[in-house]
mmCIF file of C-alpha atoms and ligand atoms in Angstrom:
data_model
loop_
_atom_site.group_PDB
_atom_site.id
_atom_site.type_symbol
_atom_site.label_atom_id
_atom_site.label_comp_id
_atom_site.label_asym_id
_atom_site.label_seq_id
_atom_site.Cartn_x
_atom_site.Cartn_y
_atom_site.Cartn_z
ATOM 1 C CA UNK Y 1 0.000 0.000 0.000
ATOM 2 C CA UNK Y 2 0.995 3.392 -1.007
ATOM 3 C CA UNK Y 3 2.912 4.674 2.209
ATOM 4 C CA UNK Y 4 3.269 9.063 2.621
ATOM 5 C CA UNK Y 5 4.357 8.455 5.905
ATOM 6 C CA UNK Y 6 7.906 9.952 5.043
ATOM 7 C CA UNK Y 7 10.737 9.433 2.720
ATOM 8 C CA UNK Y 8 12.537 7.535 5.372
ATOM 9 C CA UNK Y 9 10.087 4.851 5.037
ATOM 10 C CA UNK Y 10 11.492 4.350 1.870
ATOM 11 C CA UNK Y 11 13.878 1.475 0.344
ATOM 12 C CA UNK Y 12 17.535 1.380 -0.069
ATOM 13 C CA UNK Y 13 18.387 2.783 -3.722
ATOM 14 C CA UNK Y 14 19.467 -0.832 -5.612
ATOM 15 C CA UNK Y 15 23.151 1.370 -6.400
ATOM 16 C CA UNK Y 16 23.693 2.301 -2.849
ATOM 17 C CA UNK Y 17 23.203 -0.909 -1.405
ATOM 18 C CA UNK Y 18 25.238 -2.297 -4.160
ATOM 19 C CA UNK Y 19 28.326 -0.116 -3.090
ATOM 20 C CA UNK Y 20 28.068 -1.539 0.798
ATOM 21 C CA UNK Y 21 28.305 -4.863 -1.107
ATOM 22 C CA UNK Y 22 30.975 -3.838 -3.000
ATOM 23 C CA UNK Y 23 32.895 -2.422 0.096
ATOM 24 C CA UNK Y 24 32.362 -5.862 2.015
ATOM 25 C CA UNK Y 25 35.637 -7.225 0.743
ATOM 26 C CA UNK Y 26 38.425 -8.481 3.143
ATOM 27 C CA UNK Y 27 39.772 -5.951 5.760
ATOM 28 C CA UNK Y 28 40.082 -2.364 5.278
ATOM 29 C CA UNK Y 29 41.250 -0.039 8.253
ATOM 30 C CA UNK Y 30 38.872 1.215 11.000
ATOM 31 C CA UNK Y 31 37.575 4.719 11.970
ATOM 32 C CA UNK Y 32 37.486 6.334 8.986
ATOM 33 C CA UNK Y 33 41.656 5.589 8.452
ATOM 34 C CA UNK Y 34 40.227 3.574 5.256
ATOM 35 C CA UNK Y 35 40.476 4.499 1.588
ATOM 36 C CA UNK Y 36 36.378 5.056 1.053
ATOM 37 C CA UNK Y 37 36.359 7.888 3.537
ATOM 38 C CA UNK Y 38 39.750 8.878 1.809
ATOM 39 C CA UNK Y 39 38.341 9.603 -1.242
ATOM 40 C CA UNK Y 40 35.230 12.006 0.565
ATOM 41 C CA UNK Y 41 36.781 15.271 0.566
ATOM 42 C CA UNK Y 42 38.029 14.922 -2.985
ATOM 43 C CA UNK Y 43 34.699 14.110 -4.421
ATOM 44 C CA UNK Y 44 32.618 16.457 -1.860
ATOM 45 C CA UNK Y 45 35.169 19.135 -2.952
ATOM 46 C CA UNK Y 46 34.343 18.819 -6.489
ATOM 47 C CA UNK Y 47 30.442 18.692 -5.744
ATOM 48 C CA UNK Y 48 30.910 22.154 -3.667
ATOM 49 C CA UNK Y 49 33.477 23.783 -6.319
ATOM 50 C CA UNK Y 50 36.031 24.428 -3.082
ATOM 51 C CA UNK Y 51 38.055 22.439 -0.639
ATOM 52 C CA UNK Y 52 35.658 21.317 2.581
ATOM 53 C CA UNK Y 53 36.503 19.688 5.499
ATOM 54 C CA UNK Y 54 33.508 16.560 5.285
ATOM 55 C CA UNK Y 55 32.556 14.313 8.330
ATOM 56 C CA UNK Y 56 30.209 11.439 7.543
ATOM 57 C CA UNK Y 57 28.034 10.663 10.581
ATOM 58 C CA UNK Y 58 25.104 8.219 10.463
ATOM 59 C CA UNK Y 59 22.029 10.430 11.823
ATOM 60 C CA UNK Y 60 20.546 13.707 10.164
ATOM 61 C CA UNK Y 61 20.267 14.225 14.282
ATOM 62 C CA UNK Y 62 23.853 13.712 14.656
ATOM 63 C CA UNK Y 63 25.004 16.216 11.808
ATOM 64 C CA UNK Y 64 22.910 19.247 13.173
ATOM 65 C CA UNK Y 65 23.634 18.804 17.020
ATOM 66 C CA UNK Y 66 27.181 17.978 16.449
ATOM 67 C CA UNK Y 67 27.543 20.825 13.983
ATOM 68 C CA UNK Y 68 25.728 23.591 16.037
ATOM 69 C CA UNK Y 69 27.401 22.419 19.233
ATOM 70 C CA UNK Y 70 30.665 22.459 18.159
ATOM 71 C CA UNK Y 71 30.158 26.501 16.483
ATOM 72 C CA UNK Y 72 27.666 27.732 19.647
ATOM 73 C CA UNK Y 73 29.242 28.055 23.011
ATOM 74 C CA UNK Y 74 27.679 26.869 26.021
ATOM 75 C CA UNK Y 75 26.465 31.021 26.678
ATOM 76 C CA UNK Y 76 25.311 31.075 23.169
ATOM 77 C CA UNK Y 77 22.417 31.482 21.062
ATOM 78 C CA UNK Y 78 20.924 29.234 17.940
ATOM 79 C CA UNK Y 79 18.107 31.276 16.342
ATOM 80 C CA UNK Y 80 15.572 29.141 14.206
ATOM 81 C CA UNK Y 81 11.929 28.815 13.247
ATOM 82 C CA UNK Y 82 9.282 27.292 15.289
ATOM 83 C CA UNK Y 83 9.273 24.226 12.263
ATOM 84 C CA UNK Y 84 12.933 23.383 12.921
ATOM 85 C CA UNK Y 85 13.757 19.623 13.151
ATOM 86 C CA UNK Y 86 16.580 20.961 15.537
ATOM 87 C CA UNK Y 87 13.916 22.787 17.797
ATOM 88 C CA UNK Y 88 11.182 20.084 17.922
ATOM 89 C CA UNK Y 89 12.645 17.285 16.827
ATOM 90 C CA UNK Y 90 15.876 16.505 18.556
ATOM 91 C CA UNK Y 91 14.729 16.077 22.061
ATOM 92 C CA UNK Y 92 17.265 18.904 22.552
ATOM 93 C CA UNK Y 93 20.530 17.781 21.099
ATOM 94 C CA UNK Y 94 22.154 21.119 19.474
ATOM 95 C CA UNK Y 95 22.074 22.115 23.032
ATOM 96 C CA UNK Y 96 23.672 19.398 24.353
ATOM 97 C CA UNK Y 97 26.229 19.095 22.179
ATOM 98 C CA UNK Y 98 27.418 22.950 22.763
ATOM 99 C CA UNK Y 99 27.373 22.429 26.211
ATOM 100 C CA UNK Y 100 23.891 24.200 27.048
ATOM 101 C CA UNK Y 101 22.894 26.927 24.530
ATOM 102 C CA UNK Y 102 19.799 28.063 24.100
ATOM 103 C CA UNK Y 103 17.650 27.793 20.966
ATOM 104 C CA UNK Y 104 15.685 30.777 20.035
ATOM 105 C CA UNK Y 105 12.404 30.655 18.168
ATOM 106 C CA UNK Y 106 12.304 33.039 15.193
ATOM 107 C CA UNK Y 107 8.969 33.998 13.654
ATOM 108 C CA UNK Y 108 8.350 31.712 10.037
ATOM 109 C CA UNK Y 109 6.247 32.113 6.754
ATOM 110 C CA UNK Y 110 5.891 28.920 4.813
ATOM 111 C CA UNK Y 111 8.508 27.660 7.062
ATOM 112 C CA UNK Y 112 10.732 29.966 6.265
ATOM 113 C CA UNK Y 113 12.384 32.931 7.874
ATOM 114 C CA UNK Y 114 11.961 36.143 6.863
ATOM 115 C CA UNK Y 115 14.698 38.760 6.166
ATOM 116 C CA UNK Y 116 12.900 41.724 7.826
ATOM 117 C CA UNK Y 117 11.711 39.658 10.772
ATOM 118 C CA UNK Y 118 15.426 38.426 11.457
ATOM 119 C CA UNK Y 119 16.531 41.964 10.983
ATOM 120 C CA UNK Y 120 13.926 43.523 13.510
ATOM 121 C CA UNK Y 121 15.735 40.830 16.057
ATOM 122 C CA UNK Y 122 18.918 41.773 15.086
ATOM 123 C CA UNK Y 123 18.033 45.183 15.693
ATOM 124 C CA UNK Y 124 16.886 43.974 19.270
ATOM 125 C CA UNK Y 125 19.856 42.489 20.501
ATOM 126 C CA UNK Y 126 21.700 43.681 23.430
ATOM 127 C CA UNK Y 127 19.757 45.244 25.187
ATOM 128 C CA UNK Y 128 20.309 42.651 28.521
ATOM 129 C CA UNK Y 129 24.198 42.605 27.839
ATOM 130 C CA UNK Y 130 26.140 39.940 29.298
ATOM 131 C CA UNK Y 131 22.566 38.904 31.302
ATOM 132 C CA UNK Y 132 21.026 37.424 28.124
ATOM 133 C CA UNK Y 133 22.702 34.717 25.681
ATOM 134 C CA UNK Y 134 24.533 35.633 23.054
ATOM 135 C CA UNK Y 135 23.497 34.547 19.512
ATOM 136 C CA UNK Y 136 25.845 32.503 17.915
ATOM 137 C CA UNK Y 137 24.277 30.747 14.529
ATOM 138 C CA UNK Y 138 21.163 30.630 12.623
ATOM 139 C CA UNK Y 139 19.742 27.495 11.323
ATOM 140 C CA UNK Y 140 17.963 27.079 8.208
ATOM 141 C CA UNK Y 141 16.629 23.797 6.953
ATOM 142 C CA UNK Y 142 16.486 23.547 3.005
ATOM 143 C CA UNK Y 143 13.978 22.342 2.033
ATOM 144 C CA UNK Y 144 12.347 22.890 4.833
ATOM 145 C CA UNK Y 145 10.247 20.913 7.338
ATOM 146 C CA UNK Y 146 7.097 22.193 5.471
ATOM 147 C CA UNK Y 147 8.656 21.394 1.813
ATOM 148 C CA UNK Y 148 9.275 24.725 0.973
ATOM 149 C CA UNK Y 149 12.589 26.503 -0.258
ATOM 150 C CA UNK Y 150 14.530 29.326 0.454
ATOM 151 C CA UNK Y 151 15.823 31.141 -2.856
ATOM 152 C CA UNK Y 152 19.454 31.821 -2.971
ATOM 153 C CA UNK Y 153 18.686 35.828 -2.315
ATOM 154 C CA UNK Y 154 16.740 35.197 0.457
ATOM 155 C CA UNK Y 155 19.797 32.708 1.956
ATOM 156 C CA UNK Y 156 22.196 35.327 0.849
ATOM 157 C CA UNK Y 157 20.238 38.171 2.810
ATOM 158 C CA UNK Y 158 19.715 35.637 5.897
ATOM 159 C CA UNK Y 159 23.212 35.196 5.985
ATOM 160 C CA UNK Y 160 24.901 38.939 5.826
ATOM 161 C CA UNK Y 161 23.114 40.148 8.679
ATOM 162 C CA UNK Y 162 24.199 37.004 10.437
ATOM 163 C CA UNK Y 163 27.146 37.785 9.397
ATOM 164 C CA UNK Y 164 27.230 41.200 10.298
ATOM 165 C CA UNK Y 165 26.334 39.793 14.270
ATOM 166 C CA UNK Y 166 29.001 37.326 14.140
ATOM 167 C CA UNK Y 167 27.061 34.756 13.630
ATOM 168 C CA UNK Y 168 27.767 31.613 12.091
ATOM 169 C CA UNK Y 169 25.235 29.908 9.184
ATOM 170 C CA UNK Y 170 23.862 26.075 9.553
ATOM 171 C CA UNK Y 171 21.980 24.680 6.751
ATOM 172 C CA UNK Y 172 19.765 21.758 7.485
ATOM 173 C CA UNK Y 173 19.658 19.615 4.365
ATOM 174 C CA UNK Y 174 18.414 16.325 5.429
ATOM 175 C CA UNK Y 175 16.561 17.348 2.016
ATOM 176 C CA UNK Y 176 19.936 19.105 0.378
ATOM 177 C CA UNK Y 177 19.487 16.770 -2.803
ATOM 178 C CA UNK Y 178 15.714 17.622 -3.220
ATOM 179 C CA UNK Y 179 16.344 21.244 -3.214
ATOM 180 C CA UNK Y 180 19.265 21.404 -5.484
ATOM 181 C CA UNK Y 181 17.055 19.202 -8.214
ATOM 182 C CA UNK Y 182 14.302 21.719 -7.171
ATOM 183 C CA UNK Y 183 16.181 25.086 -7.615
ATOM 184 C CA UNK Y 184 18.120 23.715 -10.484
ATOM 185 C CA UNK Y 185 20.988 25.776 -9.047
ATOM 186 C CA UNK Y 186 24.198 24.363 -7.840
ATOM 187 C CA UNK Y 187 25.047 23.261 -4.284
ATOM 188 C CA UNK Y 188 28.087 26.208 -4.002
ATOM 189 C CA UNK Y 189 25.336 28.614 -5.188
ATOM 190 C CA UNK Y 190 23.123 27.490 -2.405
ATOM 191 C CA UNK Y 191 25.711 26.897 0.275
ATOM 192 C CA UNK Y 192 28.983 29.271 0.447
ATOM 193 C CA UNK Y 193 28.171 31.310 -2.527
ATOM 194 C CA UNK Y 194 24.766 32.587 -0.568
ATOM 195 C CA UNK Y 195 27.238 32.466 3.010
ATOM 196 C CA UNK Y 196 26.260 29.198 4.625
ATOM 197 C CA UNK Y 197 29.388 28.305 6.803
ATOM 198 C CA UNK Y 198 28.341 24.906 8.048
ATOM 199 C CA UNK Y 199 26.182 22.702 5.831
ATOM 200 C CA UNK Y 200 24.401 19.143 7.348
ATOM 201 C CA UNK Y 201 24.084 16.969 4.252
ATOM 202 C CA UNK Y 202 22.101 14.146 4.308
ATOM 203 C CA UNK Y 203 21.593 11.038 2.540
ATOM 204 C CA UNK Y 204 19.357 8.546 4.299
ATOM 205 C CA UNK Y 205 15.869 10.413 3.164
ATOM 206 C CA UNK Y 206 16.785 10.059 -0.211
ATOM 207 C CA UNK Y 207 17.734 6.209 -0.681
ATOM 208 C CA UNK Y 208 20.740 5.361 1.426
ATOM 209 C CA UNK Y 209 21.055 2.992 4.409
ATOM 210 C CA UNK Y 210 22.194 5.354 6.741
ATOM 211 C CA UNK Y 211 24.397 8.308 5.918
ATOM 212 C CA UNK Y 212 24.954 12.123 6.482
ATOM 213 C CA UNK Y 213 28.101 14.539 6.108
ATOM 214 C CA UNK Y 214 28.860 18.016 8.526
ATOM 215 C CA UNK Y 215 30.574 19.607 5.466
ATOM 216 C CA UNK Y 216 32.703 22.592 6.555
ATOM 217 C CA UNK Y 217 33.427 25.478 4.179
ATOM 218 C CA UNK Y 218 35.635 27.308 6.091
ATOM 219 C CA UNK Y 219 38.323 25.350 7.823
ATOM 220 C CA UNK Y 220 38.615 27.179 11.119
ATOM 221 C CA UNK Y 221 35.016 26.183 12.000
ATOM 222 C CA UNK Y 222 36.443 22.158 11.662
ATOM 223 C CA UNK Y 223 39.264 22.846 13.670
ATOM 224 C CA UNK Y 224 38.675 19.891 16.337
ATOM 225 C CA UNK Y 225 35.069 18.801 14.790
ATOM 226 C CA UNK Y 226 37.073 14.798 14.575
ATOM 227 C CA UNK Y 227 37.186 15.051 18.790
ATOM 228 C CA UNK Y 228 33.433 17.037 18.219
ATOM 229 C CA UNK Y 229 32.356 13.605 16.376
ATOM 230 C CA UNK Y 230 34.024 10.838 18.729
ATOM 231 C CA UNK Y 231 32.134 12.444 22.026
ATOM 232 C CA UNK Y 232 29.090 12.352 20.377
ATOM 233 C CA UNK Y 233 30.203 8.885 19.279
ATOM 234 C CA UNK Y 234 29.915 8.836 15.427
ATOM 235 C CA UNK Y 235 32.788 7.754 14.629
ATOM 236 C CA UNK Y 236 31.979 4.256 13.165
ATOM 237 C CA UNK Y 237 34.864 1.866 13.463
ATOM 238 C CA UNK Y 238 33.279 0.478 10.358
ATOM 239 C CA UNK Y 239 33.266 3.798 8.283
ATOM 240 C CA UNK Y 240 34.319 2.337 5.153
ATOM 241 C CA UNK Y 241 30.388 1.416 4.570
ATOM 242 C CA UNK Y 242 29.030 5.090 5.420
ATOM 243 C CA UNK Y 243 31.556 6.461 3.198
ATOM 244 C CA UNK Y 244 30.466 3.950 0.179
ATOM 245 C CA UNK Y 245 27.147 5.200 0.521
ATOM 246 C CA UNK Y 246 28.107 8.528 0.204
ATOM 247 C CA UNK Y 247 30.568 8.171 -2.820
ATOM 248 C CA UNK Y 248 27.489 6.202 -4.870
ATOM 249 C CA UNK Y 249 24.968 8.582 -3.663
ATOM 250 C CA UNK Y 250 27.174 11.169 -5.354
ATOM 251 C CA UNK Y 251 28.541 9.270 -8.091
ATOM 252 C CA UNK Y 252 26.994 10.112 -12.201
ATOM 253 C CA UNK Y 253 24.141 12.270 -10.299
ATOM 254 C CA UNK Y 254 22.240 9.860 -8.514
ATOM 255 C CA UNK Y 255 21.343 11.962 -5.793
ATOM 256 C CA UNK Y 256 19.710 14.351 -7.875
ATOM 257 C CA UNK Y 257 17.772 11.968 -10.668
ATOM 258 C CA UNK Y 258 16.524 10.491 -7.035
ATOM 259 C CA UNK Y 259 15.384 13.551 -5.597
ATOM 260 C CA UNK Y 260 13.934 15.179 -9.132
ATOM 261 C CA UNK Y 261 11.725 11.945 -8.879
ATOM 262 C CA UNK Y 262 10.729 12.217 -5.471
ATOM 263 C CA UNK Y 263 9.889 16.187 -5.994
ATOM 264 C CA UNK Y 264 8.064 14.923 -9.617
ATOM 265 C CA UNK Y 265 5.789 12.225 -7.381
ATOM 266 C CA UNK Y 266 4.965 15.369 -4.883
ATOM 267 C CA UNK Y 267 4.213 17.636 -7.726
ATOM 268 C CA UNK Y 268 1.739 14.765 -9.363
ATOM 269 C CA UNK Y 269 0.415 14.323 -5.562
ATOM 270 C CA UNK Y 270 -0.756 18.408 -5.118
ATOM 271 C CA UNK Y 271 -2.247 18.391 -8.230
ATOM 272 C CA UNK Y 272 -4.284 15.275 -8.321
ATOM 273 C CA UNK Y 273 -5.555 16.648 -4.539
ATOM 274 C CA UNK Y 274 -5.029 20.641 -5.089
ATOM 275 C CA UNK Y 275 -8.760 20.937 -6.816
ATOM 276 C CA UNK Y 276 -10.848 18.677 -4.996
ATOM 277 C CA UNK Y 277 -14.115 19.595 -3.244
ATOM 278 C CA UNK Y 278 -12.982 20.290 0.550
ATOM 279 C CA UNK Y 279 -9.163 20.022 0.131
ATOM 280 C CA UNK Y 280 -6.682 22.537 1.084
ATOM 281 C CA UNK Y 281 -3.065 22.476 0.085
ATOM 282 C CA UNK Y 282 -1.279 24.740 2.806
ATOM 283 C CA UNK Y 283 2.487 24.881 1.541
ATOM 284 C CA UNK Y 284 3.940 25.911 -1.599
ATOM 285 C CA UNK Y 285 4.955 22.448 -2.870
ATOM 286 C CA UNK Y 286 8.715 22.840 -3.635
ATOM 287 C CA UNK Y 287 10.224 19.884 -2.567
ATOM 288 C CA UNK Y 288 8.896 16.319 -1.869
ATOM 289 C CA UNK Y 289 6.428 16.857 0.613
ATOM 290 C CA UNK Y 290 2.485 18.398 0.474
ATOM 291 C CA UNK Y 291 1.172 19.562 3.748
ATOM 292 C CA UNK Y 292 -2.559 19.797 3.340
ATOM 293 C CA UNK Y 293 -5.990 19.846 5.091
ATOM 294 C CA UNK Y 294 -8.966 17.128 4.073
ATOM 295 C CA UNK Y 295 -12.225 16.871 5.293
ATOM 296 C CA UNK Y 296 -12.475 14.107 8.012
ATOM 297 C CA UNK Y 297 -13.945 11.882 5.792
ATOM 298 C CA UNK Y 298 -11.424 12.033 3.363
ATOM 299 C CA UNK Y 299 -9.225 11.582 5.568
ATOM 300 C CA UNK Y 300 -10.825 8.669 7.661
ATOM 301 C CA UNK Y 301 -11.393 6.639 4.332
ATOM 302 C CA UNK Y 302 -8.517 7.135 3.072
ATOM 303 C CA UNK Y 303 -6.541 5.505 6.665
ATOM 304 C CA UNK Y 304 -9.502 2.969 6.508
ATOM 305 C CA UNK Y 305 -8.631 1.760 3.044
ATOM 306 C CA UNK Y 306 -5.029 1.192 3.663
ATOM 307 C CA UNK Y 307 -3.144 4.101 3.097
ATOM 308 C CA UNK Y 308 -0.464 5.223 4.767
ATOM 309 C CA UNK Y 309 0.171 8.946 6.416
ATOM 310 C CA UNK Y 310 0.535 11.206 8.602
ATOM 311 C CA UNK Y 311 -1.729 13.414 10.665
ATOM 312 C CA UNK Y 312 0.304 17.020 11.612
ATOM 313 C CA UNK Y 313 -0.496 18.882 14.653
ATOM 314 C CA UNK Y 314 -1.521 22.527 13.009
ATOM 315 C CA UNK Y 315 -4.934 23.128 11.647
ATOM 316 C CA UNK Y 316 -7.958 20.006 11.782
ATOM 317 C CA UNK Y 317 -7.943 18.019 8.961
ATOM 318 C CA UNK Y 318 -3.747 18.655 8.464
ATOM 319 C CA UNK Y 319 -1.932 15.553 6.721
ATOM 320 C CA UNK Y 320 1.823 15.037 5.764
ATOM 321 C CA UNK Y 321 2.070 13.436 2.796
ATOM 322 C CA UNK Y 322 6.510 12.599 2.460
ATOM 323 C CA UNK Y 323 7.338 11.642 -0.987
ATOM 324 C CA UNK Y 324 10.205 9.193 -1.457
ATOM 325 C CA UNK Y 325 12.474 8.973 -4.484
ATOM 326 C CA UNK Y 326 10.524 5.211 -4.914
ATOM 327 C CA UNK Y 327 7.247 6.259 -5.605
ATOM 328 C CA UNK Y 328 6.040 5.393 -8.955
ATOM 329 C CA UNK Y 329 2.783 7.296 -10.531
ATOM 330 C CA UNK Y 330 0.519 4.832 -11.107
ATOM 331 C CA UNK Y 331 0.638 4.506 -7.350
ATOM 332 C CA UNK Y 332 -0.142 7.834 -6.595
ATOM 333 C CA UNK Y 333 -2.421 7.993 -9.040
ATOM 334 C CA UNK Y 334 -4.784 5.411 -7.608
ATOM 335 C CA UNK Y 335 -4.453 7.402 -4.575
ATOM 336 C CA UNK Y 336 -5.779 10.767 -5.856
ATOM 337 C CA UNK Y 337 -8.556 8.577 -7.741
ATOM 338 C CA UNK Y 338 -9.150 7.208 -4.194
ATOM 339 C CA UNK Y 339 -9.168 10.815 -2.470
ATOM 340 C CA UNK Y 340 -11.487 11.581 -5.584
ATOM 341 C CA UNK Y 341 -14.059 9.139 -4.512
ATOM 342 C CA UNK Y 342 -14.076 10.226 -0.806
ATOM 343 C CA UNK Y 343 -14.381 14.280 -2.086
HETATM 344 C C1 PLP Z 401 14.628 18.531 8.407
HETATM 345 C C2 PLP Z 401 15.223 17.361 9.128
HETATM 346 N N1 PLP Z 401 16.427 17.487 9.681
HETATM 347 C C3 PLP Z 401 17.023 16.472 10.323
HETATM 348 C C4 PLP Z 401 16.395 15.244 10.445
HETATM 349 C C5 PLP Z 401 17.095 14.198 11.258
HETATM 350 O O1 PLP Z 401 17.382 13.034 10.609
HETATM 351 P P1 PLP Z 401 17.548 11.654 11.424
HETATM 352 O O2 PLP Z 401 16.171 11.111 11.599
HETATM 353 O O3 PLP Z 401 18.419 10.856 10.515
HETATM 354 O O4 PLP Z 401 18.202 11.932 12.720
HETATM 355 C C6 PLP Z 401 15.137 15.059 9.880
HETATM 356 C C7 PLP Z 401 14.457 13.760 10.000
HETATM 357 O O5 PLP Z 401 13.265 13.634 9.896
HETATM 358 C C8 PLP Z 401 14.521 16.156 9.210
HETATM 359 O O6 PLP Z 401 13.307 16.038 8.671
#
């Protein structure tokens, strides 16, 4: 049965599993010391158009909170919107990992922060000197939680009054691939080109087993980020088979012909549901996911016949439908001919 639960739900990509496969021969050193994870920064270098310092981790969970704790001091500030994964998702872990900061809530518009409401709060700041914390980095999640994007102008803008505070940028891109293929731009453009410092790239949403990268664009923010990623205890002794992922994830394009697809099957979803009677799509749909409202008895039918989703706390009716790179359209067409019949 068709299953919008969330991309994670989703298989292995055949290629990906392949290249664990392929990596299961004989011994091969231990902690990352092996030549898999050698080859990362070469390749990831080339994908970004610079040198980066990359870490693979296994967790989207483990990227952000090892990331933002090892730029935020324990008196420091992360700013991001009510939506964030790191806010209301992590069970606290950014925190954690800095040592105790605090997050900070900033006000959102289709998930998305706005460059005049982050400038009013810049604008605030200070006020309480040494008695309040001190803000340290802003987190954006592309796509975002609600499967919307930033532009590169608006990251840009985000960024240089960050910038101008001292602040250092995190991107969250558990959906990195889906928003590339959705932009059409490329990932420097998005990332250091627009001022992102620190970028959380992840994999496992998008058809492999179980890997993410911190990627690092400037090299004094990774100073120390290997001791960062042992405390936090992500440093596999069996690396080699993270890094393999990661090398055939990136390998002829396959992250983005799987994330094009997965946007395509979201993009097929909104409009088979967009015009029927009682249905309201709330997001722009930009990425892979649709957030949208049905009447109950849409909805109800819909979990009674099989079908597999999401409810979302937010408005009545609110359903998150998670497209994975897997989905083929004659499955989600059945769907919207099933939603059809309910309308
Ligand atoms: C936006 C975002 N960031 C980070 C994560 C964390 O990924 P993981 O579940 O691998 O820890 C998720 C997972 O749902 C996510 O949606």
């Amino acid at each position: 049965m068709l299953n919008l639960c969330s991309d994670n739900e989703g298989p292995i990509a055949p290629k990906i599993l392949e290249s664990i496969v392929d990596a299961n021969s004989g011994f091969a050193h231990s902690y990352g010391e092996d030549k898999l994870t050698g080859q990362l920064k070469e390749v990831f270098s080339e994908v970004f158009e610079r040198e980066v310092e990359v870490f693979p981790v296994v967790t989207g969970t483990a990227a952000n909170a090892l990331a933002l704790g090892h730029v935020t001091p324990p008196y420091g500030a992360i700013y991001c919107t009510g939506h964030a994964h790191i806010l209301v998702d992590e069970c606290g872990a950014p925190g954690f990992f800095s040592g105790g900061a605090s997050m900070v809530k900033v006000k959102s518009s289709q998930g998305k922060i706005d460059g005049s409401d982050f400038q009013d709060l810049v604008d605030n700041w200070g006020a309480h000197g040494d008695h309040e914390p001190k803000p340290c980095a802003l987190s954006i999640t592309q796509t975002t939680e609600v499967g919307t994007l930033y532009s590169v102008e608006e990251i840009l803008k985000l960024s240089e009054l960050a910038h101008q505070h001292g602040m250092v940028i995190h991107m969250d891109g558990a959906r990195f691939a889906n928003a590339v293929a959705s932009l059409g731009c490329s990932p420097a453009d998005m990332t250091w080109r627009a001022g992102v410092d620190v970028l959380s790239f992840g994999a496992t949403k998008n058809g492999a087993l179980a890997a993410e990268a911190v990627v690092f664009f400037k090299k004094e923010h990774a100073k120390e980020f290997g001791r960062q990623r042992m405390r936090g205890g992500h440093l596999l002794s069996k690396m080699r088979f993270v890094s393999a992922q990661l090398l055939a994830y990136l390998e002829e394009g396959l992250w983005l012909k799987l994330a094009s697809h997965a946007n395509l099957a979201a993009k097929w979803l909104r409009d088979g549901l967009v015009d029927l009677r009682g249905v309201k799509v709330i997001y722009k749909v930009e990425g892979n996911a649709v957030f949208a409202c049905l009447p109950e008895r849409m909805l109800k039918g819909l979990l009674a016949e099989g079908y597999l989703f999401h409810r979302w706390p937010g408005e009545q009716g609110l359903v998150r439908f998670m497209c994975s790179y897997s989905l083929q359209k004659k499955e989600i067409d059945e769907f919207v001919r099933a939603a059809r019949l309910l309308a």
